Tab-separated table of C-alpha atoms and ligand atoms in Angstrom:
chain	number	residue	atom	x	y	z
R	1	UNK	CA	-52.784	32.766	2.044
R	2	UNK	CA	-54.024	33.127	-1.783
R	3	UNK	CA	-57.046	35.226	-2.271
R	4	UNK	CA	-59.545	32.844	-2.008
R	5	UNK	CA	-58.499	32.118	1.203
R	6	UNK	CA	-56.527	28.772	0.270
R	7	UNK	CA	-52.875	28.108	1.800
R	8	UNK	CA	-50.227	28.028	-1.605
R	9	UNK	CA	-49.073	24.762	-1.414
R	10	UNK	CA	-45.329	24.125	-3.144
R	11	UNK	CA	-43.260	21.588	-3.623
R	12	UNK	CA	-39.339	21.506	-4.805
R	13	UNK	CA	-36.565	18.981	-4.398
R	14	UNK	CA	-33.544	20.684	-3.447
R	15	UNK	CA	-31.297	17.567	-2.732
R	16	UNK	CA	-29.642	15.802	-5.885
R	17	UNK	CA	-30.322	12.072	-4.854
R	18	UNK	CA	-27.629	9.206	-5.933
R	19	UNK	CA	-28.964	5.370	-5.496
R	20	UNK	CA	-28.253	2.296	-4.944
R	21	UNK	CA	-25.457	-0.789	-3.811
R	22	UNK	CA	-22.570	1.051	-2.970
R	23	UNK	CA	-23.055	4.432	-4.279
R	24	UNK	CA	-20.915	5.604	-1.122
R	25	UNK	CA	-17.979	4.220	-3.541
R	26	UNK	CA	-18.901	5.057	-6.551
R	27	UNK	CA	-19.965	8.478	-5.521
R	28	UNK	CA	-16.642	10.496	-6.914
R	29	UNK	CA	-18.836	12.288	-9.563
R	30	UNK	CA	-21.325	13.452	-6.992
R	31	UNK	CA	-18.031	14.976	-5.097
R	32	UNK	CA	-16.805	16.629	-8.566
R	33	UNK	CA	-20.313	18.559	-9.210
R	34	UNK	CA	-21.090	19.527	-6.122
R	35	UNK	CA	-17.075	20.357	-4.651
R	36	UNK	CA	-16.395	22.283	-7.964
R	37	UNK	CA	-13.075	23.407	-6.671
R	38	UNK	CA	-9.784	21.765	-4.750
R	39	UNK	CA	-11.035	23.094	-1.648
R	40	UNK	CA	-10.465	21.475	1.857
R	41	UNK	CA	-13.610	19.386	2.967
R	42	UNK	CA	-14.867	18.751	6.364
R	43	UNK	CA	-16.274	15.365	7.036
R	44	UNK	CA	-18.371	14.970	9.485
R	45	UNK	CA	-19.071	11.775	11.910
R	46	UNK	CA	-19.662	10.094	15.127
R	47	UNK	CA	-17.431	7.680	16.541
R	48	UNK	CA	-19.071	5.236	16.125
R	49	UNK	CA	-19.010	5.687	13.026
R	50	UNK	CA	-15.459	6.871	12.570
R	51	UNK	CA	-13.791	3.195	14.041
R	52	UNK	CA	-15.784	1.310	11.510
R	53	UNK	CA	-15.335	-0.076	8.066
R	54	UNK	CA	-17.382	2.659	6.631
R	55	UNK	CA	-15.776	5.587	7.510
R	56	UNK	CA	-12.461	3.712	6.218
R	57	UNK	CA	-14.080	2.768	2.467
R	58	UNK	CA	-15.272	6.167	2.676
R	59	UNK	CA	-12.425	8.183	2.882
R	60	UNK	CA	-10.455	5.826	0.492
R	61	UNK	CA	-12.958	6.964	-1.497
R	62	UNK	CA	-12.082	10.530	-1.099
R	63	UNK	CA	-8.495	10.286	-1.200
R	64	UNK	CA	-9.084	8.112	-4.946
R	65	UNK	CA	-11.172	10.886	-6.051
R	66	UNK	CA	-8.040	13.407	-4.765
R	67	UNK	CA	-10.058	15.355	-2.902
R	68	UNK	CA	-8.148	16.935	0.453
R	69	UNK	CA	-10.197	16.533	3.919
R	70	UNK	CA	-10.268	16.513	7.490
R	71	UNK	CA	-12.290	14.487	9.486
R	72	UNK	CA	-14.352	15.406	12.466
R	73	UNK	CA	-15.524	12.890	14.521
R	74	UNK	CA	-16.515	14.468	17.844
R	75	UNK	CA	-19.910	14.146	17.426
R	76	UNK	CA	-22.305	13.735	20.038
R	77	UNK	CA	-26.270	12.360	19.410
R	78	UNK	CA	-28.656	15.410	19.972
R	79	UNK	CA	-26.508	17.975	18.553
R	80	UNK	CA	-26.333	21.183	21.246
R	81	UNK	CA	-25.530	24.648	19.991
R	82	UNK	CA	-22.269	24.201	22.042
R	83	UNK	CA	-21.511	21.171	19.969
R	84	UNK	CA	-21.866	22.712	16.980
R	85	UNK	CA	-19.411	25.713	17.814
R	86	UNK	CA	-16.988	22.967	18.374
R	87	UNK	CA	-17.392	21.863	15.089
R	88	UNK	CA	-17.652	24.935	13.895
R	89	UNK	CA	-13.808	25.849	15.629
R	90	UNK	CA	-12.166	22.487	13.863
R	91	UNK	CA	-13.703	23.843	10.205
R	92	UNK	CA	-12.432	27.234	10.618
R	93	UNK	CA	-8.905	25.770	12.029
R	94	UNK	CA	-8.543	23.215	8.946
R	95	UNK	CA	-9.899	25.830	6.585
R	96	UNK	CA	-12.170	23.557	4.824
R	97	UNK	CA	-14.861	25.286	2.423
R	98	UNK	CA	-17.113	22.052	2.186
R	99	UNK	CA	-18.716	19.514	3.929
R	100	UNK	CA	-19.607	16.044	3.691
R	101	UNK	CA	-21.667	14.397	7.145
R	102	UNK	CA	-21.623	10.717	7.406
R	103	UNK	CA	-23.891	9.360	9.832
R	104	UNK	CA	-27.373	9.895	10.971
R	105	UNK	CA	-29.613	12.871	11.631
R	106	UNK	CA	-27.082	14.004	14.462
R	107	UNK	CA	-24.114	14.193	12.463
R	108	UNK	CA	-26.030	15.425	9.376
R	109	UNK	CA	-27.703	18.296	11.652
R	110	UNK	CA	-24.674	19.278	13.267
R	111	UNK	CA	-22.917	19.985	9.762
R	112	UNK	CA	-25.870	22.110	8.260
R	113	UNK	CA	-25.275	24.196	11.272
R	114	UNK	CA	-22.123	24.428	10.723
R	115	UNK	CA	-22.451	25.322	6.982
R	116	UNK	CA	-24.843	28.194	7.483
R	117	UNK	CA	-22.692	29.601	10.117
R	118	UNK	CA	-19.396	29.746	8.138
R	119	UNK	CA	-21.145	31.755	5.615
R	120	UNK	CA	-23.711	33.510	7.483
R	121	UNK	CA	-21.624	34.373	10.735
R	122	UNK	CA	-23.116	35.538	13.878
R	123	UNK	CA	-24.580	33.067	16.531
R	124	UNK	CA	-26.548	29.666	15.902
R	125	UNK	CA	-29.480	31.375	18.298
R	126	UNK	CA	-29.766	33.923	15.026
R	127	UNK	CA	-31.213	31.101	12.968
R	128	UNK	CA	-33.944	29.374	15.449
R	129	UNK	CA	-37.194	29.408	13.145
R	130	UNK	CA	-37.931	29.764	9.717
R	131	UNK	CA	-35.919	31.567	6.734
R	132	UNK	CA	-33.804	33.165	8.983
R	133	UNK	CA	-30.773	31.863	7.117
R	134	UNK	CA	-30.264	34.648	3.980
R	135	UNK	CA	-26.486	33.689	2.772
R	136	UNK	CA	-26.962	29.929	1.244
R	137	UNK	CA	-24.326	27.756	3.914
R	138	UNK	CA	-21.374	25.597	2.329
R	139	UNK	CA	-22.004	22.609	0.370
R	140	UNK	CA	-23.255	19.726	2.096
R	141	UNK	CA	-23.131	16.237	0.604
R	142	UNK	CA	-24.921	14.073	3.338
R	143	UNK	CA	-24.270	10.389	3.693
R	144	UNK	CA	-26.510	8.860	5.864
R	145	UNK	CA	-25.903	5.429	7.910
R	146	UNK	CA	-29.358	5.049	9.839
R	147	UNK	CA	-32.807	5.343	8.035
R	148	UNK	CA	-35.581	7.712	9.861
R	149	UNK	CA	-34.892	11.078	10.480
R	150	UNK	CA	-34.898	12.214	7.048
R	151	UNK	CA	-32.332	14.928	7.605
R	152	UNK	CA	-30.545	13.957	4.291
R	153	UNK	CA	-33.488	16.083	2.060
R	154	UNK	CA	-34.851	18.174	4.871
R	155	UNK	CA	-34.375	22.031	5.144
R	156	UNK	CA	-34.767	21.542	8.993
R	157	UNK	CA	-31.307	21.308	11.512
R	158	UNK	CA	-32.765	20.275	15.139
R	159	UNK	CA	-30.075	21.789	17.815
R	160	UNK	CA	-30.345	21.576	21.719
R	161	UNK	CA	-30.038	24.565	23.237
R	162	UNK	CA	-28.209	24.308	26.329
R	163	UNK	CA	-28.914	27.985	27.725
R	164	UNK	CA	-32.795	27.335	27.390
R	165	UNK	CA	-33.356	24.348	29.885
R	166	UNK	CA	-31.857	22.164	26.940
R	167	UNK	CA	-34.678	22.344	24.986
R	168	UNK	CA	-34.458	21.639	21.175
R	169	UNK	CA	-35.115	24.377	18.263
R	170	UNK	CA	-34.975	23.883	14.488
R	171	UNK	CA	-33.429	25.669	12.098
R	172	UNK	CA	-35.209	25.607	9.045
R	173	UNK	CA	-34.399	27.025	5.670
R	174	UNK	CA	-34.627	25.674	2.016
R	175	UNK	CA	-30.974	26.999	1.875
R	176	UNK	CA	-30.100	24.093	4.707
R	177	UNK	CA	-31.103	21.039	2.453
R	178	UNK	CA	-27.788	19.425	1.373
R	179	UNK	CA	-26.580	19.192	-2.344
R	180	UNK	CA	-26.660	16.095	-2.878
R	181	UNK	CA	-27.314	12.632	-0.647
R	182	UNK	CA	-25.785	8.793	-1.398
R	183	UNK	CA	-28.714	6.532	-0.541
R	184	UNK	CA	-26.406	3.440	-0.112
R	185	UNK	CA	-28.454	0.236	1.757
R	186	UNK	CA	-25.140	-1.269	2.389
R	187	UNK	CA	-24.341	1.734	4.726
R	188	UNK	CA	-27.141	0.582	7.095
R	189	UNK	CA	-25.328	-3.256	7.298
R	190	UNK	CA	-23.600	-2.340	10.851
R	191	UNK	CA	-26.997	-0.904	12.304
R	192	UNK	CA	-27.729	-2.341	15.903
R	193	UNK	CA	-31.132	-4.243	15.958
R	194	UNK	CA	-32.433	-1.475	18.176
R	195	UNK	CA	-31.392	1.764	16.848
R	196	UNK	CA	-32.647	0.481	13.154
R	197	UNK	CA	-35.782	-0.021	15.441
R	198	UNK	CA	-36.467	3.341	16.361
R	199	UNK	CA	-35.074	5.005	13.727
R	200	UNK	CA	-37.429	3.003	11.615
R	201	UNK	CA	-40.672	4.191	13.741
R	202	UNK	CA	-39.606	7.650	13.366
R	203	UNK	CA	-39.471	7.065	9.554
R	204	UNK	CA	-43.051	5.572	9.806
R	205	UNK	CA	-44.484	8.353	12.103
R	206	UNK	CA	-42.842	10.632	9.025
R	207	UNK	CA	-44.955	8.859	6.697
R	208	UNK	CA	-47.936	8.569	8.045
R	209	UNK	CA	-48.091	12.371	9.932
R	210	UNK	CA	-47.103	13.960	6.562
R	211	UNK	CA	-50.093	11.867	4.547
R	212	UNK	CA	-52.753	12.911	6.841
R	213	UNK	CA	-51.507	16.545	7.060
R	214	UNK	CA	-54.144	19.493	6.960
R	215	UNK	CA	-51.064	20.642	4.847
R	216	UNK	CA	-50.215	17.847	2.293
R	217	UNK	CA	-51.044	17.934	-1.715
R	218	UNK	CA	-51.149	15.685	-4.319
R	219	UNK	CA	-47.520	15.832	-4.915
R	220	UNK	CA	-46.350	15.124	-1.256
R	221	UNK	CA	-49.267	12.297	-0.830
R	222	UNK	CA	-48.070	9.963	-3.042
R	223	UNK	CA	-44.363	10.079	-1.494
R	224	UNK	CA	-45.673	9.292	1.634
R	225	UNK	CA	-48.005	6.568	0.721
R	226	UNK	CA	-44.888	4.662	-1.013
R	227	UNK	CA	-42.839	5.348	2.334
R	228	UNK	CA	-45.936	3.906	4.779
R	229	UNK	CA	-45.751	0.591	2.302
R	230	UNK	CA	-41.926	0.100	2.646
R	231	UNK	CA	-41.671	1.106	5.883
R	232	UNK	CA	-44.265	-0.832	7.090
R	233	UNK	CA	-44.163	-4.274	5.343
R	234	UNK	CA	-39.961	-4.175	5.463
R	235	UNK	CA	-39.135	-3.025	8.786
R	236	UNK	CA	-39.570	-6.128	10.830
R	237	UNK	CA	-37.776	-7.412	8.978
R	238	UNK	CA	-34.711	-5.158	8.361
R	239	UNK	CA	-34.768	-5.502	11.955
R	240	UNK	CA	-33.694	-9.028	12.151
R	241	UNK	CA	-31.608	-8.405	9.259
R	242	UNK	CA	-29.944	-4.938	8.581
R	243	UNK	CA	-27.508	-6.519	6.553
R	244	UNK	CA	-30.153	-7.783	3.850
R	245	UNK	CA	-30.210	-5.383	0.583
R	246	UNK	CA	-34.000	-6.025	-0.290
R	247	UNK	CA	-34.918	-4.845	3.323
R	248	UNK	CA	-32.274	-2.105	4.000
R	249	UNK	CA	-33.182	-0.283	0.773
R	250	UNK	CA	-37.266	-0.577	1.102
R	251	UNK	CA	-36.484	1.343	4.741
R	252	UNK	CA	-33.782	3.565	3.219
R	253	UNK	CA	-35.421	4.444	0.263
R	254	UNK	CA	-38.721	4.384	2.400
R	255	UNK	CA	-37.024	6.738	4.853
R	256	UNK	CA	-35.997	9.676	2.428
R	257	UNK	CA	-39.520	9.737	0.383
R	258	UNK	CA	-41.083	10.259	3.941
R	259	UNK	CA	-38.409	13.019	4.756
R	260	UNK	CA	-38.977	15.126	1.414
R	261	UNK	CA	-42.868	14.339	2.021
R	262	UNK	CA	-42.991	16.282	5.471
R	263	UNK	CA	-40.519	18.635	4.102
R	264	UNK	CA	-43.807	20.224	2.692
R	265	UNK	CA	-46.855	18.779	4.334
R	266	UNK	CA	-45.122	18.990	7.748
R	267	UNK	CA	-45.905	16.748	10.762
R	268	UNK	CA	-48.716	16.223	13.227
R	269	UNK	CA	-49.339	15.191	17.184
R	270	UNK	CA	-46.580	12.436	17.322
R	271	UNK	CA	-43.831	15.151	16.885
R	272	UNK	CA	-45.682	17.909	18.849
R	273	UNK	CA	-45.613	15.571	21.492
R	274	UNK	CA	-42.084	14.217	21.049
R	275	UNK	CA	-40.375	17.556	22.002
R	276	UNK	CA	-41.553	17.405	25.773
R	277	UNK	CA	-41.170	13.821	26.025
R	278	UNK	CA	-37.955	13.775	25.036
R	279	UNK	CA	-37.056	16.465	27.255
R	280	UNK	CA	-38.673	14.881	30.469
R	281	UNK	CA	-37.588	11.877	30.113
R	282	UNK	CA	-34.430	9.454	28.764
R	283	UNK	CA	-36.010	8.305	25.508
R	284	UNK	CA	-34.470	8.624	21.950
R	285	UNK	CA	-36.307	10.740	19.498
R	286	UNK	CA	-38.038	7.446	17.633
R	287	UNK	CA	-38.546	6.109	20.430
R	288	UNK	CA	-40.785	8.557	21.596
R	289	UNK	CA	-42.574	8.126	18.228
R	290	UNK	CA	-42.813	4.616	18.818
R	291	UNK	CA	-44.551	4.978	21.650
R	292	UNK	CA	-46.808	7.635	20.786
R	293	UNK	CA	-47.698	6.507	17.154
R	294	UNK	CA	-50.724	4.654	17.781
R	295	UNK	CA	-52.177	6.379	20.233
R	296	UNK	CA	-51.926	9.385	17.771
R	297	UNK	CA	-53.765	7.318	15.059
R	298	UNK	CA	-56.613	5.784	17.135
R	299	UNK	CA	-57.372	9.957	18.201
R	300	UNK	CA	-56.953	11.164	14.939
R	301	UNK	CA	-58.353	8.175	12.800
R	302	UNK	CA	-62.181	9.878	12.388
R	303	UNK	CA	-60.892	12.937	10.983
R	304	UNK	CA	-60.178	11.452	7.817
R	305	UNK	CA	-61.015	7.555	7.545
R	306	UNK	CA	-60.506	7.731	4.005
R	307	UNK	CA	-56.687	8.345	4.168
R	308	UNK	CA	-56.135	6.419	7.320
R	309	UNK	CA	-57.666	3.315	5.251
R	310	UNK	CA	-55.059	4.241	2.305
R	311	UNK	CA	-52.467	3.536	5.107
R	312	UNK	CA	-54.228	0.078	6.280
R	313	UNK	CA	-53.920	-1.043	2.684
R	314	UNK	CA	-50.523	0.188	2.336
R	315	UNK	CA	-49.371	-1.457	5.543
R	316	UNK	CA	-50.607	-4.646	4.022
R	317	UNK	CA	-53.714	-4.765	6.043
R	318	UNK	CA	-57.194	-5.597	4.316
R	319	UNK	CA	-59.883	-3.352	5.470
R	320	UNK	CA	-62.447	-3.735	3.402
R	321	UNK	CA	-65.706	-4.960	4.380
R	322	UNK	CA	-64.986	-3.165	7.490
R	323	UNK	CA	-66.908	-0.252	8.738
R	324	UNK	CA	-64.395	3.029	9.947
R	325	UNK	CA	-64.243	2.166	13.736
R	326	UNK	CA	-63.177	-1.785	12.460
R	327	UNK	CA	-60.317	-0.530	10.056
R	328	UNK	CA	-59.189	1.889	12.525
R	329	UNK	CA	-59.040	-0.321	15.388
R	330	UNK	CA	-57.349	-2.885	12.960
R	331	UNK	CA	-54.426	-0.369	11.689
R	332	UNK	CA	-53.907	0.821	15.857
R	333	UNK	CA	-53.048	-2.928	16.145
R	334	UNK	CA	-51.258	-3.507	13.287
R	335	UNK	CA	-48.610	-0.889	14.265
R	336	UNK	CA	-48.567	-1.871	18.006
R	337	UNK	CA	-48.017	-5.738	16.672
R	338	UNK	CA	-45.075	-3.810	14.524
R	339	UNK	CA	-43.615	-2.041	17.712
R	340	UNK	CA	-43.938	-5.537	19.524
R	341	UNK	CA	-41.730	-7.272	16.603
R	342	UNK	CA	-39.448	-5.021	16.764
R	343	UNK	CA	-38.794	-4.959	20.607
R	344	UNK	CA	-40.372	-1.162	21.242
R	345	UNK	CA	-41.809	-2.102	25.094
R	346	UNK	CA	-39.084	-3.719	26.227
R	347	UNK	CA	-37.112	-0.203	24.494
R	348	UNK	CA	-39.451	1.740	27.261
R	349	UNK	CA	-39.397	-0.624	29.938
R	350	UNK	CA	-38.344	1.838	33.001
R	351	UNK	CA	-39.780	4.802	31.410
R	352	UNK	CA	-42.003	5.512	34.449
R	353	UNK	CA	-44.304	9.265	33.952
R	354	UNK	CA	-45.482	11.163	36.269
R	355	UNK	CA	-49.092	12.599	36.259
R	356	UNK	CA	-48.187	16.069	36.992
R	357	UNK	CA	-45.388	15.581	33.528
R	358	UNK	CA	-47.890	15.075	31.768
R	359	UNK	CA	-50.205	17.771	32.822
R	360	UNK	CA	-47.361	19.470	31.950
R	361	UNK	CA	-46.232	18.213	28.602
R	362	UNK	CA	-49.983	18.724	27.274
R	363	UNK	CA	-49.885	22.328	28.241
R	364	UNK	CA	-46.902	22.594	25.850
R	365	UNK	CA	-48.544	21.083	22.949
R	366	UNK	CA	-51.628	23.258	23.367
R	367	UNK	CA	-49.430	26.067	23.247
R	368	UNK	CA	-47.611	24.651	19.891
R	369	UNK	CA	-48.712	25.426	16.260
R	370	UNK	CA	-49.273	21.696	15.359
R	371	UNK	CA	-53.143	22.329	15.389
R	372	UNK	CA	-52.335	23.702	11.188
R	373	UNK	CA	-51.142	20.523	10.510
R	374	UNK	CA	-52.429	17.875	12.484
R	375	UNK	CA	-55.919	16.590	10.904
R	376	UNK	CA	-57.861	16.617	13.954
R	377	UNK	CA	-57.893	20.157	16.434
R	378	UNK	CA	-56.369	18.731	19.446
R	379	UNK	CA	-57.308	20.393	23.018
R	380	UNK	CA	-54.779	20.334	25.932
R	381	UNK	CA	-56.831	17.253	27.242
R	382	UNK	CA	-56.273	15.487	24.261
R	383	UNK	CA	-53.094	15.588	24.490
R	384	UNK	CA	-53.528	14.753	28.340
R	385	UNK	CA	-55.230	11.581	27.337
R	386	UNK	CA	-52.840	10.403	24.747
R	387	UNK	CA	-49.671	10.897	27.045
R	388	UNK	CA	-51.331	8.784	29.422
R	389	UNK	CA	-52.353	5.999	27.141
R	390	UNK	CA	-48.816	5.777	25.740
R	391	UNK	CA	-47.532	5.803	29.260
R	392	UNK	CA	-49.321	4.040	30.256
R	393	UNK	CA	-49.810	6.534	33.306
X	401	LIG	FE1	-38.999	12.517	13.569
């Protein structure tokens, strides 16, 4: 806090950004800056990733630029702190001084962690909460092959901790953002129709949370504004069609604006109220946004109609000539027509809650700091009520 009372807003862009068709093969003068030396480099993916075309062009890529690596591709979605050790092991054994993560937010997660601990040493539990990490970690170049979690700009690693009732923490440091990220569209051409889905609803719940932030400023606003319009006119259909350029780089591009944007403004209610969903029940992280997102905007929609309108417009709604309750019931619908398109319910068909889960989960969010973010203060029967409306309880 400043004198006057005010919170000191900042923003800073840590993460060099390279753009466009096939930057993943044109990238060798990324590798040069950033990998100043002949060092070993770890490169990091899932296997999924690792059997495809992708990770094939990519190393070629490496080995033309004559850069030495080793690939690691034991990576499992939801990084755990016991994954990460793993990891963690196979860069110490291969002596690599670098690392490059191909993949989404998992695989990108899982090599921050590893970065900060080669460097910083001790155990990952060390790290859990802010600017905890002092030593900055090992290069990073991150690669990403979904769009939505953001994790290529971020300063946040999200790791499952498997000695605390597997319950996720964050690591989050400015130091953690990675050097430099390839935003190549083309990457995204293999992405199944469902997991684009999500991931694209957790890019949209990025956008929109960071925009109506008690935290966000005139330099994150504008970021997220441009994310909400790609995000939400594209993402039907990138859906249908991952392997269209247009599409694949408005969610992409869409994607990493909304991940630098709540890099500063932070998030609201949708991602308190992910963390106990997710750890009740079987649903992917954007799913869970999915299914909370509108139920989040119709609560917090009268704490600032203004903004929420901005959204409407930018979602390719026209609300005007309509009072408030009109445009906000309009934009609710708009984004649960969106989750319909793009096959969300039938996603969380057998999801079934319980009552006393989410007595529960609400508890958890009252007892979370989301309140300093989130644009309306939210009571633990708030929360009650919007758990059972996207439950459907
Ligand atoms: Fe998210």
């Amino acid at each position: 806090m400043s004198a006057t009372g005010q919170r000191l807003a900042n923003f800073k862009m840590s993460t060099d950004l390279f753009i466009g068709a096939n930057a993943s093969l044109n990238m060798e003068p990324v590798l040069r800056k950033v990998f100043s030396d002949d060092k070993q480099v770890m490169v990091v993916m899932d296997q999924g990733i690792s059997k495809t075309a992708i990770a094939s062009s990519i190393c070629d890529t490496l080995t033309a630029a004559q850069l030495s690596f080793a690939v690691f591709d034991k990576i499992s979605s939801n990084p755990t702190d016991q994954s990460v050790v793993h990891a963690f092991e196979f860069l110490k054994k291969e002596k690599c001084f670098a690392l490059i993560a191909v993949g989404g937010g998992s695989s990108i997660d899982t090599a921050k962690a590893v970065g900060l601990l080669a460097t910083n040493g001790g155990d990952l539990r060390d790290y859990y909460g802010n600017d905890k990490v002092k030593i900055p970690p090992l290069p990073l170049v991150a690669i990403p092959t979904t769009a939505g979690t953001g994790s290529e700009v971020s300063p946040t690693s999200m790791i499952t901790d498997t000695s605390r009732k597997k319950i996720k923490f964050g690591i989050r440091s400015e130091l953690n953002c990675p050097r430099a990220a390839i935003l190549d569209p083309t990457l995204l051409r293999f992405l199944p129709s469902h997991i684009a889905a999500v991931c694209g609803m957790d890019a949209l719940s990025h956008a929109i949370e960071s925009f109506v932030s008690l935290w966000s400023n005139p330099f994150t606003e504008p970021l997220s504004l441009q994310a909400i319009s790609l995000i939400g006119r594209n993402l039907k259909s990138f859906v249908e069609d991952p392997n269209n350029f247009q599409f694949a780089s408005a969610v992409m591009y869409g994607s990493t604006m909304a991940g630098i944007a709540f890099s500063f403004a932070r998030l609201g209610n949708v991602h308190c109220m992910v963390r106990p969903l997710e750890e009740k029940y079987p649903l992917s992280h954007g799913l869970a946004c999915a299914a909370l997102l509108p139920h989040v905007i119709r609560f917090n929609f009268s704490a600032c109609p203004e903004k929420f309108r901005q959204i409407a417009q930018g979602m390719g709604l026209d609300v005007q000539g309509m009072n408030d309750d009109e445009a906000g019931k309009r934009l609710v619908e708009r984004v649960q027509e969106l989750n319909e398109d793009i096959g969300i319910p039938m996603l969380l068909k057998g999801i079934q809650a319980r009552s006393e889960d989410v007595r529960e989960m609400a508890k958890v969010c009252a007892e979370t700091p989301y309140n300093q973010w989130n644009p309306r203060y939210t009571e633990e029967e708030d929360f009650r009520q919007i758990f059972e409306m996207a439950l459907q309880v």
